[in-house]
Coordinates of C-alpha atoms and ligand atoms in Angstrom, one line a residue:
M71 CA -0.1 -0.2 0.2
A72 CA 3.0 2.5 0.8
M73 CA 4.3 1.6 -2.8
I74 CA 0.6 2.3 -4.7
A75 CA 0.6 5.4 -2.3
S76 CA 3.7 6.8 -3.7
Q77 CA 3.3 5.7 -7.0
C78 CA -0.2 7.1 -7.3
P79 CA -0.6 10.3 -5.5
D80 CA -4.3 10.6 -7.0
Y81 CA -5.2 8.0 -4.8
R82 CA -5.7 7.9 -1.1
V83 CA -4.7 4.7 0.7
V84 CA -5.9 4.1 4.2
V85 CA -4.6 1.0 6.0
V86 CA -6.9 -0.4 8.6
D87 CA -6.1 -2.9 11.4
I88 CA -7.8 -3.9 14.8
D89 CA -4.0 -4.0 16.3
S90 CA -3.9 -0.4 17.6
A91 CA 0.1 -1.1 18.7
R92 CA 0.6 -1.8 15.1
I93 CA -1.1 1.0 13.5
K94 CA 0.8 3.4 15.9
A95 CA 3.9 1.5 15.0
W96 CA 3.5 1.9 11.3
Q97 CA 3.4 5.7 11.8
S98 CA 6.6 5.8 13.9
D99 CA 10.3 5.7 13.0
R100 CA 10.2 2.1 14.1
L101 CA 8.0 -0.1 11.8
P102 CA 6.6 -3.2 12.8
I103 CA 8.6 -5.1 10.6
Y104 CA 12.2 -4.5 9.2
E105 CA 12.4 -4.4 5.6
P106 CA 15.1 -2.4 3.8
G107 CA 13.9 0.7 2.3
L108 CA 10.2 0.3 3.6
Q109 CA 10.9 3.2 6.2
E110 CA 11.7 5.8 3.7
L111 CA 8.9 4.7 1.3
V112 CA 6.3 5.3 4.1
Q113 CA 7.6 8.4 5.2
L114 CA 7.2 9.8 1.6
S115 CA 3.5 9.6 1.8
L116 CA 2.5 9.3 5.3
N117 CA -0.3 11.7 6.3
K118 CA -0.2 12.8 2.6
N119 CA -2.2 10.1 0.9
L120 CA -1.2 7.1 3.1
F121 CA -3.0 7.0 6.4
F122 CA -3.2 4.3 9.0
S123 CA -6.4 4.2 11.2
T124 CA -7.7 1.4 13.6
D125 CA -11.2 2.6 12.5
V126 CA -12.1 -0.5 10.1
A127 CA -15.8 0.6 9.8
Q128 CA -14.9 3.7 8.4
G129 CA -12.2 2.6 6.2
I130 CA -14.7 0.4 4.5
R131 CA -17.4 2.5 4.3
E132 CA -15.1 5.3 2.6
A133 CA -13.2 3.0 0.1
D134 CA -13.9 2.3 -3.7
I135 CA -11.3 -0.4 -3.7
I136 CA -10.6 -2.7 -0.6
F137 CA -7.4 -4.9 -0.4
V138 CA -8.0 -7.9 2.0
S139 CA -4.5 -8.7 3.5
V140 CA -5.4 -10.6 6.5
N141 CA -3.2 -13.6 7.6
T142 CA -4.2 -16.9 6.7
P143 CA -2.0 -19.4 8.4
T144 CA -2.4 -23.3 8.3
K145 CA -5.2 -24.5 10.4
T146 CA -3.9 -25.9 13.6
F147 CA -7.4 -27.5 14.3
G148 CA -9.9 -29.7 13.2
Q149 CA -10.7 -30.9 9.7
G150 CA -7.4 -30.1 7.2
A151 CA -5.3 -29.4 10.5
G152 CA -1.7 -28.9 9.6
R153 CA -2.6 -28.6 5.9
A154 CA -5.6 -26.6 4.9
A155 CA -5.5 -22.8 5.6
D156 CA -7.4 -21.4 8.4
L157 CA -9.8 -18.9 6.7
Q158 CA -11.5 -17.3 10.0
H159 CA -10.0 -13.8 9.6
W160 CA -10.9 -13.9 5.9
E161 CA -14.5 -14.8 6.6
K162 CA -14.8 -12.5 9.5
T163 CA -13.5 -9.6 7.3
A164 CA -15.8 -10.6 4.4
R165 CA -18.9 -10.2 6.9
E166 CA -17.2 -7.1 8.1
I167 CA -17.1 -5.4 4.7
K168 CA -20.9 -6.6 3.8
A169 CA -21.9 -4.9 7.1
N170 CA -20.1 -1.8 6.6
S171 CA -20.7 -1.0 2.9
T172 CA -23.3 1.5 1.7
T173 CA -21.7 1.9 -1.7
D174 CA -20.4 -0.6 -4.6
K175 CA -17.0 -2.1 -3.8
I176 CA -14.2 -3.9 -5.6
V177 CA -12.8 -6.3 -3.2
V178 CA -9.1 -7.5 -3.9
E179 CA -7.9 -10.8 -2.5
K180 CA -4.6 -10.0 -1.4
S181 CA -3.9 -12.4 0.9
T182 CA -2.9 -16.2 -0.4
L183 CA -5.7 -18.3 -0.7
P184 CA -6.7 -21.8 -1.5
V185 CA -8.2 -21.7 -5.2
R186 CA -11.9 -20.8 -5.0
T187 CA -11.7 -18.8 -2.0
A188 CA -13.1 -15.9 -3.7
E189 CA -16.4 -17.7 -4.6
A190 CA -16.9 -18.1 -0.7
M191 CA -16.1 -14.5 -0.3
E192 CA -18.6 -13.6 -3.0
R193 CA -21.3 -15.7 -1.4
I194 CA -21.0 -13.8 1.7
L195 CA -20.9 -10.1 0.3
H196 CA -24.0 -11.2 -1.7
S197 CA -26.1 -12.8 0.7
G198 CA -29.2 -11.4 2.3
N199 CA -29.9 -7.5 0.9
K200 CA -28.4 -6.9 -2.6
T201 CA -28.4 -3.0 -2.7
V202 CA -24.6 -2.7 -3.1
H203 CA -22.6 -4.5 -5.7
F204 CA -19.2 -6.1 -4.7
E205 CA -16.8 -7.3 -7.4
V206 CA -14.3 -9.8 -6.2
L207 CA -10.6 -9.8 -7.7
S208 CA -7.7 -11.9 -7.3
N209 CA -4.4 -9.7 -7.0
P210 CA -1.9 -12.3 -5.5
E211 CA 1.6 -10.6 -4.1
F212 CA 4.8 -12.2 -5.4
L213 CA 7.2 -9.8 -3.6
A214 CA 10.0 -11.4 -1.5
E215 CA 11.2 -10.4 2.0
G216 CA 14.2 -8.5 2.3
T217 CA 13.8 -7.2 -1.5
A218 CA 10.2 -6.1 -1.1
V219 CA 10.5 -2.6 -1.9
R220 CA 12.8 -3.5 -5.0
D221 CA 10.2 -6.2 -6.0
L222 CA 7.2 -4.1 -5.7
E223 CA 8.8 -1.3 -7.8
N224 CA 10.0 -3.5 -10.6
P225 CA 7.9 -6.6 -10.3
D226 CA 8.1 -9.5 -12.9
R227 CA 4.4 -9.2 -13.4
V228 CA 1.5 -8.6 -11.5
L229 CA -1.7 -10.8 -11.8
I230 CA -5.1 -9.6 -11.5
G231 CA -7.9 -12.4 -11.7
G232 CA -11.3 -11.5 -12.4
H233 CA -14.7 -12.7 -13.6
A234 CA -15.2 -12.5 -17.4
T235 CA -18.5 -10.5 -16.8
E236 CA -19.0 -6.8 -17.6
S237 CA -18.5 -5.8 -14.0
G238 CA -15.7 -8.1 -13.6
R239 CA -13.9 -6.8 -16.4
R240 CA -14.5 -2.9 -15.2
A241 CA -13.1 -3.9 -12.1
Q242 CA -10.2 -5.5 -13.6
A243 CA -9.5 -2.4 -15.6
A244 CA -9.6 -0.3 -12.5
L245 CA -6.8 -2.3 -10.7
V246 CA -4.8 -2.4 -14.2
D247 CA -5.1 1.5 -14.1
I248 CA -3.4 1.9 -10.5
Y249 CA -0.4 -0.8 -11.3
A250 CA -0.2 1.0 -14.4
H251 CA 1.3 4.2 -12.9
W252 CA 4.6 2.4 -12.6
V253 CA 4.5 -1.1 -14.1
P254 CA 4.6 -1.5 -17.9
R255 CA 1.4 -2.5 -19.1
D256 CA 2.7 -5.9 -20.8
R257 CA 3.9 -7.0 -17.1
I258 CA 0.2 -6.8 -15.9
L259 CA -1.5 -10.1 -16.5
T260 CA -5.4 -10.6 -16.4
T261 CA -6.6 -13.9 -15.9
S262 CA -9.8 -15.8 -14.4
V263 CA -10.0 -15.3 -10.7
W264 CA -9.1 -19.1 -10.3
S265 CA -6.0 -19.1 -12.4
S266 CA -4.8 -16.0 -10.5
E267 CA -5.5 -17.8 -7.1
L268 CA -3.8 -21.1 -8.3
S269 CA -0.9 -19.3 -9.9
K270 CA 0.2 -18.0 -6.5
L271 CA 0.2 -21.2 -4.9
A272 CA 2.0 -22.7 -8.0
A273 CA 4.8 -20.2 -8.4
N274 CA 5.7 -20.8 -4.8
A275 CA 5.5 -24.4 -5.2
F276 CA 7.8 -24.3 -8.3
L277 CA 10.1 -22.2 -6.3
A278 CA 10.4 -24.2 -3.5
Q279 CA 10.7 -27.6 -5.4
R280 CA 13.8 -26.1 -6.8
I281 CA 15.5 -25.5 -3.5
S282 CA 14.2 -29.3 -2.6
S283 CA 15.6 -30.3 -5.9
I284 CA 18.9 -29.1 -5.4
N285 CA 18.9 -29.9 -1.7
S286 CA 18.0 -33.5 -2.7
L287 CA 21.5 -33.6 -4.7
S288 CA 23.4 -32.0 -2.1
A289 CA 22.8 -35.1 0.0
L290 CA 23.8 -37.2 -2.9
C291 CA 27.2 -34.8 -3.4
E292 CA 28.1 -35.1 0.4
R293 CA 28.4 -39.0 -0.5
T294 CA 29.8 -38.7 -3.9
E295 CA 32.3 -36.0 -3.2
A296 CA 30.6 -34.0 -6.2
D297 CA 30.0 -30.2 -5.2
V298 CA 26.7 -29.2 -5.3
A299 CA 27.5 -25.4 -6.2
E300 CA 29.4 -26.8 -9.2
V301 CA 26.3 -28.8 -10.2
A302 CA 23.9 -25.8 -9.9
R303 CA 26.2 -23.7 -12.1
A304 CA 26.3 -26.3 -14.4
I305 CA 22.7 -26.8 -14.9
G306 CA 21.7 -23.4 -14.4
M307 CA 23.6 -22.0 -17.4
D308 CA 21.1 -24.1 -19.2
A309 CA 18.6 -21.3 -20.4
R310 CA 15.8 -23.8 -20.1
I311 CA 16.7 -24.5 -16.3
G312 CA 18.0 -21.1 -15.2
S313 CA 20.4 -20.1 -12.4
R314 CA 18.4 -18.6 -9.8
F315 CA 16.8 -20.3 -6.7
L316 CA 19.5 -23.3 -6.8
N317 CA 21.6 -22.5 -3.8
A318 CA 21.6 -25.5 -1.8
S319 CA 20.6 -25.0 1.8
V320 CA 19.7 -26.3 5.1
G321 CA 16.2 -25.8 3.9
F322 CA 13.5 -23.2 2.8
G323 CA 12.1 -21.2 5.3
G324 CA 9.2 -18.2 5.6
S325 CA 5.5 -17.8 5.7
C326 CA 4.7 -18.8 2.2
F327 CA 6.6 -21.9 0.9
K328 CA 5.6 -24.6 3.1
K329 CA 1.9 -23.2 3.8
D330 CA 1.3 -22.7 0.1
I331 CA 2.4 -26.0 -0.8
L332 CA 0.5 -27.9 1.9
N333 CA -2.5 -25.8 0.8
L334 CA -2.0 -27.1 -2.8
V335 CA -1.7 -30.6 -1.3
Y336 CA -5.1 -30.3 0.5
L337 CA -6.5 -28.9 -2.5
C338 CA -5.4 -32.0 -4.5
Q339 CA -6.6 -34.4 -2.0
H340 CA -9.9 -32.9 -1.7
Y341 CA -10.5 -33.3 -5.5
G342 CA -9.2 -36.7 -5.3
L343 CA -5.6 -36.2 -7.0
K344 CA -3.5 -38.4 -4.6
E345 CA -0.6 -38.8 -6.8
V346 CA -0.5 -34.9 -7.3
A347 CA -0.9 -34.3 -3.8
D348 CA 1.8 -37.0 -3.1
Y349 CA 4.0 -35.3 -5.9
W350 CA 4.3 -31.7 -4.4
E351 CA 4.2 -32.8 -0.5
Q352 CA 7.4 -34.5 -1.4
V353 CA 8.8 -31.1 -1.7
V354 CA 7.9 -30.2 2.2
T355 CA 9.1 -33.9 3.2
M356 CA 12.5 -33.0 1.5
N357 CA 13.0 -30.0 3.2
E358 CA 12.5 -31.3 6.7
Y359 CA 14.9 -34.2 5.7
Q360 CA 17.5 -31.5 4.7
E361 CA 16.9 -29.6 8.1
D362 CA 17.2 -33.0 10.1
R363 CA 20.3 -34.1 8.0
F364 CA 21.9 -30.9 9.0
V365 CA 21.9 -31.7 12.5
Q366 CA 22.8 -35.2 12.5
K367 CA 25.8 -34.1 10.5
M368 CA 26.6 -31.9 13.3
I369 CA 26.4 -34.4 15.8
S370 CA 28.5 -37.1 13.9
A371 CA 31.2 -34.7 13.1
M372 CA 31.4 -33.7 16.8
F373 CA 32.2 -37.3 17.8
N374 CA 28.6 -38.4 18.2
T375 CA 27.9 -36.3 21.3
V376 CA 27.0 -32.8 21.8
A377 CA 25.3 -32.9 25.1
N378 CA 26.6 -29.9 27.6
K379 CA 28.7 -28.6 24.6
R380 CA 28.1 -25.0 23.8
I381 CA 26.9 -24.3 20.0
A382 CA 26.5 -20.7 18.5
V383 CA 23.5 -20.5 15.8
F384 CA 24.3 -17.8 13.5
G385 CA 21.3 -16.2 12.3
F386 CA 17.6 -17.0 13.2
A387 CA 15.8 -15.2 10.4
F388 CA 14.8 -17.4 7.8
K389 CA 16.9 -15.4 5.0
A390 CA 18.9 -12.3 5.3
D391 CA 17.5 -9.0 5.3
T392 CA 14.6 -9.5 7.3
G393 CA 13.7 -10.0 11.3
D394 CA 11.1 -12.6 10.1
T395 CA 11.5 -16.3 11.7
R396 CA 8.4 -17.9 10.4
E397 CA 9.1 -21.4 9.5
S398 CA 12.8 -20.7 9.7
P399 CA 14.9 -23.9 9.6
A400 CA 17.0 -22.4 12.3
I401 CA 13.9 -23.2 14.9
R402 CA 13.8 -27.0 13.9
V403 CA 17.7 -27.1 14.3
A404 CA 17.7 -25.3 17.6
R405 CA 15.1 -27.5 19.0
F406 CA 16.7 -30.6 17.8
L407 CA 20.0 -29.3 19.5
A408 CA 18.4 -28.3 22.7
D409 CA 16.6 -32.0 22.8
E410 CA 20.3 -33.2 22.7
R411 CA 21.3 -31.1 25.8
V412 CA 23.4 -28.6 24.1
A413 CA 23.8 -25.2 25.4
V414 CA 22.2 -23.2 22.4
V415 CA 23.3 -19.5 21.9
V416 CA 21.2 -17.5 19.2
T417 CA 22.6 -14.6 17.6
D418 CA 21.0 -12.5 14.8
P419 CA 21.2 -8.7 14.2
E420 CA 17.6 -8.4 13.5
A421 CA 15.6 -11.6 14.8
L422 CA 16.2 -12.0 18.2
S423 CA 12.9 -11.0 19.7
N424 CA 11.0 -13.2 17.2
A425 CA 13.8 -15.9 18.1
R426 CA 12.8 -15.6 21.7
K427 CA 9.0 -16.1 21.0
D428 CA 9.5 -19.0 19.0
L429 CA 11.7 -20.9 21.5
A430 CA 10.2 -19.5 24.6
D431 CA 9.0 -22.9 26.0
L432 CA 12.8 -23.9 25.9
G433 CA 13.4 -21.3 28.8
A434 CA 17.0 -21.6 30.0
K435 CA 18.1 -24.0 27.4
I436 CA 18.8 -21.4 24.8
S437 CA 20.5 -18.0 25.4
Y438 CA 20.3 -15.1 23.2
E439 CA 23.3 -12.7 22.1
L440 CA 23.3 -9.9 19.6
D441 CA 26.9 -9.8 19.2
P442 CA 28.2 -12.8 17.4
Y443 CA 31.8 -12.8 19.0
T444 CA 30.3 -12.9 22.2
A445 CA 28.0 -15.7 21.1
A446 CA 30.9 -17.7 19.7
R447 CA 33.1 -17.2 22.9
G448 CA 33.6 -20.6 24.4
A449 CA 31.6 -22.6 21.6
H450 CA 32.3 -25.9 20.2
A451 CA 30.9 -25.1 17.1
L452 CA 28.8 -22.3 14.8
A453 CA 26.0 -23.5 13.0
V454 CA 25.4 -20.9 10.1
M455 CA 21.7 -20.6 9.8
T456 CA 21.3 -17.1 7.9
D457 CA 23.3 -15.6 4.9
W458 CA 23.5 -12.3 6.7
A459 CA 26.3 -10.2 4.8
E460 CA 27.6 -9.4 8.0
Y461 CA 28.5 -12.8 8.7
K462 CA 30.8 -12.9 5.7
T463 CA 33.0 -10.3 6.8
L464 CA 33.6 -11.4 10.6
D465 CA 37.1 -11.6 12.0
Y466 CA 37.0 -15.5 12.0
R467 CA 40.5 -15.8 13.3
K468 CA 39.4 -13.9 16.5
I469 CA 36.4 -16.0 16.6
Y470 CA 38.7 -19.0 16.2
E471 CA 40.9 -18.2 19.2
S472 CA 38.0 -17.6 21.3
M473 CA 36.4 -21.1 20.7
V474 CA 36.9 -24.7 22.3
K475 CA 39.3 -26.9 20.0
P476 CA 38.6 -28.7 17.8
A477 CA 36.6 -25.7 16.5
F478 CA 33.6 -26.6 14.0
I479 CA 31.7 -24.4 11.5
F480 CA 28.7 -25.9 10.1
D481 CA 27.9 -23.8 6.8
G482 CA 23.9 -24.2 6.2
R483 CA 24.0 -21.6 3.5
N484 CA 27.3 -22.1 1.8
C485 CA 28.1 -18.4 2.5
L486 CA 31.3 -18.4 4.0
N487 CA 34.9 -18.8 2.6
H488 CA 35.7 -22.4 3.5
Q489 CA 39.3 -22.7 2.4
D490 CA 40.3 -19.8 4.5
L491 CA 38.4 -20.9 7.6
Y492 CA 40.1 -24.2 7.0
E493 CA 43.3 -22.6 7.1
M494 CA 42.8 -21.0 10.3
G495 CA 42.1 -24.5 12.1
F496 CA 38.4 -24.6 11.4
N497 CA 36.8 -28.0 10.9
V498 CA 34.2 -26.9 8.1
Y499 CA 31.3 -28.6 7.0
P500 CA 29.3 -26.9 4.1
I501 CA 26.1 -28.3 2.3
G502 CA 26.6 -30.7 -0.7
K503 CA 30.5 -30.5 -0.4
V504 CA 33.4 -32.4 0.9
P505 CA 34.4 -31.3 4.5
L506 CA 37.4 -29.8 5.3
H507 CA 38.5 -31.1 8.5
H508 CA 41.6 -31.6 10.3
L509 CA 40.6 -34.4 12.4
Ligands
UDX157 C1 8.9 -16.4 -1.2 C2 8.8 -16.1 -2.8 O1 9.9 -15.7 -3.4 C3 8.0 -14.6 -3.0 O2 7.6 -14.8 -4.7 C4 6.5 -15.0 -2.4 O3 5.8 -13.8 -2.8 C5 6.5 -15.4 -1.1 O4 7.5 -16.4 -0.7 P1 10.0 -15.1 0.7 O5 9.6 -16.1 1.4 O6 10.3 -13.9 1.2 O7 9.4 -15.1 -0.7 O8 11.6 -15.8 0.2 P2 12.4 -16.1 -0.6 O9 13.9 -15.5 -0.9 O10 11.6 -16.9 -1.6 O11 13.2 -17.5 0.1 C6 12.3 -18.6 0.9 C7 13.6 -19.5 1.8 O12 14.2 -20.3 0.6 C8 14.5 -18.8 2.5 O13 14.8 -19.6 3.7 C9 15.8 -18.9 1.6 O14 16.7 -18.6 2.3 C10 15.8 -20.2 0.9 N1 16.3 -20.0 -0.5 C11 16.1 -19.3 -1.5 C12 17.3 -21.5 -0.6 O15 17.6 -22.0 0.4 N2 18.0 -21.3 -1.8 C13 17.7 -20.5 -2.6 O16 18.3 -20.9 -3.9 C14 16.8 -19.7 -2.4

């Protein structure tokens, strides 16, 4: 919404949320999320044509276009628990929109939702009295965290799904007009609502599948002495495959990939497409295997016993340049280590407060340290979980001196200079490459 406000000065954008602390934070110099460039972007339009409010009813009443961006986490209870999307916030919002609308509205699905959810929203909106017309569009968001501002400014494509009716086309055109303020027309795609909804799930499933594919090969590389980075480079130069999203890692995290794949799996199961469901579910299974394999490698490298050893977890965010820890592989790894009675020290430049919440039930088994040097002091091993740029330039000689010997580094992101570290004395365990050890 901040991007729309800054690119479209002729539109008035009002962001409403029931959480007053968040609404307050959005208007301060400490936004509720960390995202490079976002603070500056919000400031550009704040109180000019970008407003924040807790008055949801008024926001609905006054709007011509409503972007619904409520969260749709995986259900934790009842039918479809662990796979289906929890749509209670979504349905509540639909009812709220209906209750407060006195003029026609375009309602845009921005949250990622299972295919055919727009239909459910339409049914709610059009139930009972029919004096107000609602046109529901699907406009999924493809930005990635950490690069959100750049992605919004220069998207590969904008997708707008609508109904092939007269009013559906008009609504689609109204939304195209907004994006066309800064996105070239040929990158704005209009499709049916269902294609748009499915494309969002499919895009995330394909991206995650690439990571699981290269991660599956990383296991084979570790057994055969092939180097996964070399393999990725060699296959990525085939224009049909492409080079991006082929970095082997401890696993993918983030709020989208796992959730959207499980959503897709649930949907396929619902339609009786067992083989299709099983195919996509394997992407998630492979990711969990990769996380568990990482810890098993740590244990076996450290003489099959890690109890009472100190291990510093470098990075807790699911990727660099964000404080977000949702589905971060670091969560599973830290829990696994805590189970093995490791003294786990977590360090991260942006994600410590989220890490504390994620691991709250583990109490004193985990400690938190902002400074990576302090975190590493007295440790037997470092486990790099996030590819923060600053981890590449730390003084590892100093870190090595402060650690218990033999000192280990497990690089879950293949982001450090392994040869240098080895020469300093570290035993280095990358992903999908031959380990460099002195033992
Ligand atoms: C993703 C999609 O990229 C985006 O289009 C969608 O809108 C939301 O979901 P995001 O979750 O922000 O975005 O992060 P992304 O950059 O896709 O990374 C996801 C995870 O995969 C991270 O944990 C990242 O470290 C990991 N990853 C990514 C790899 O392990 N290897 C890679 O080659 C790329």
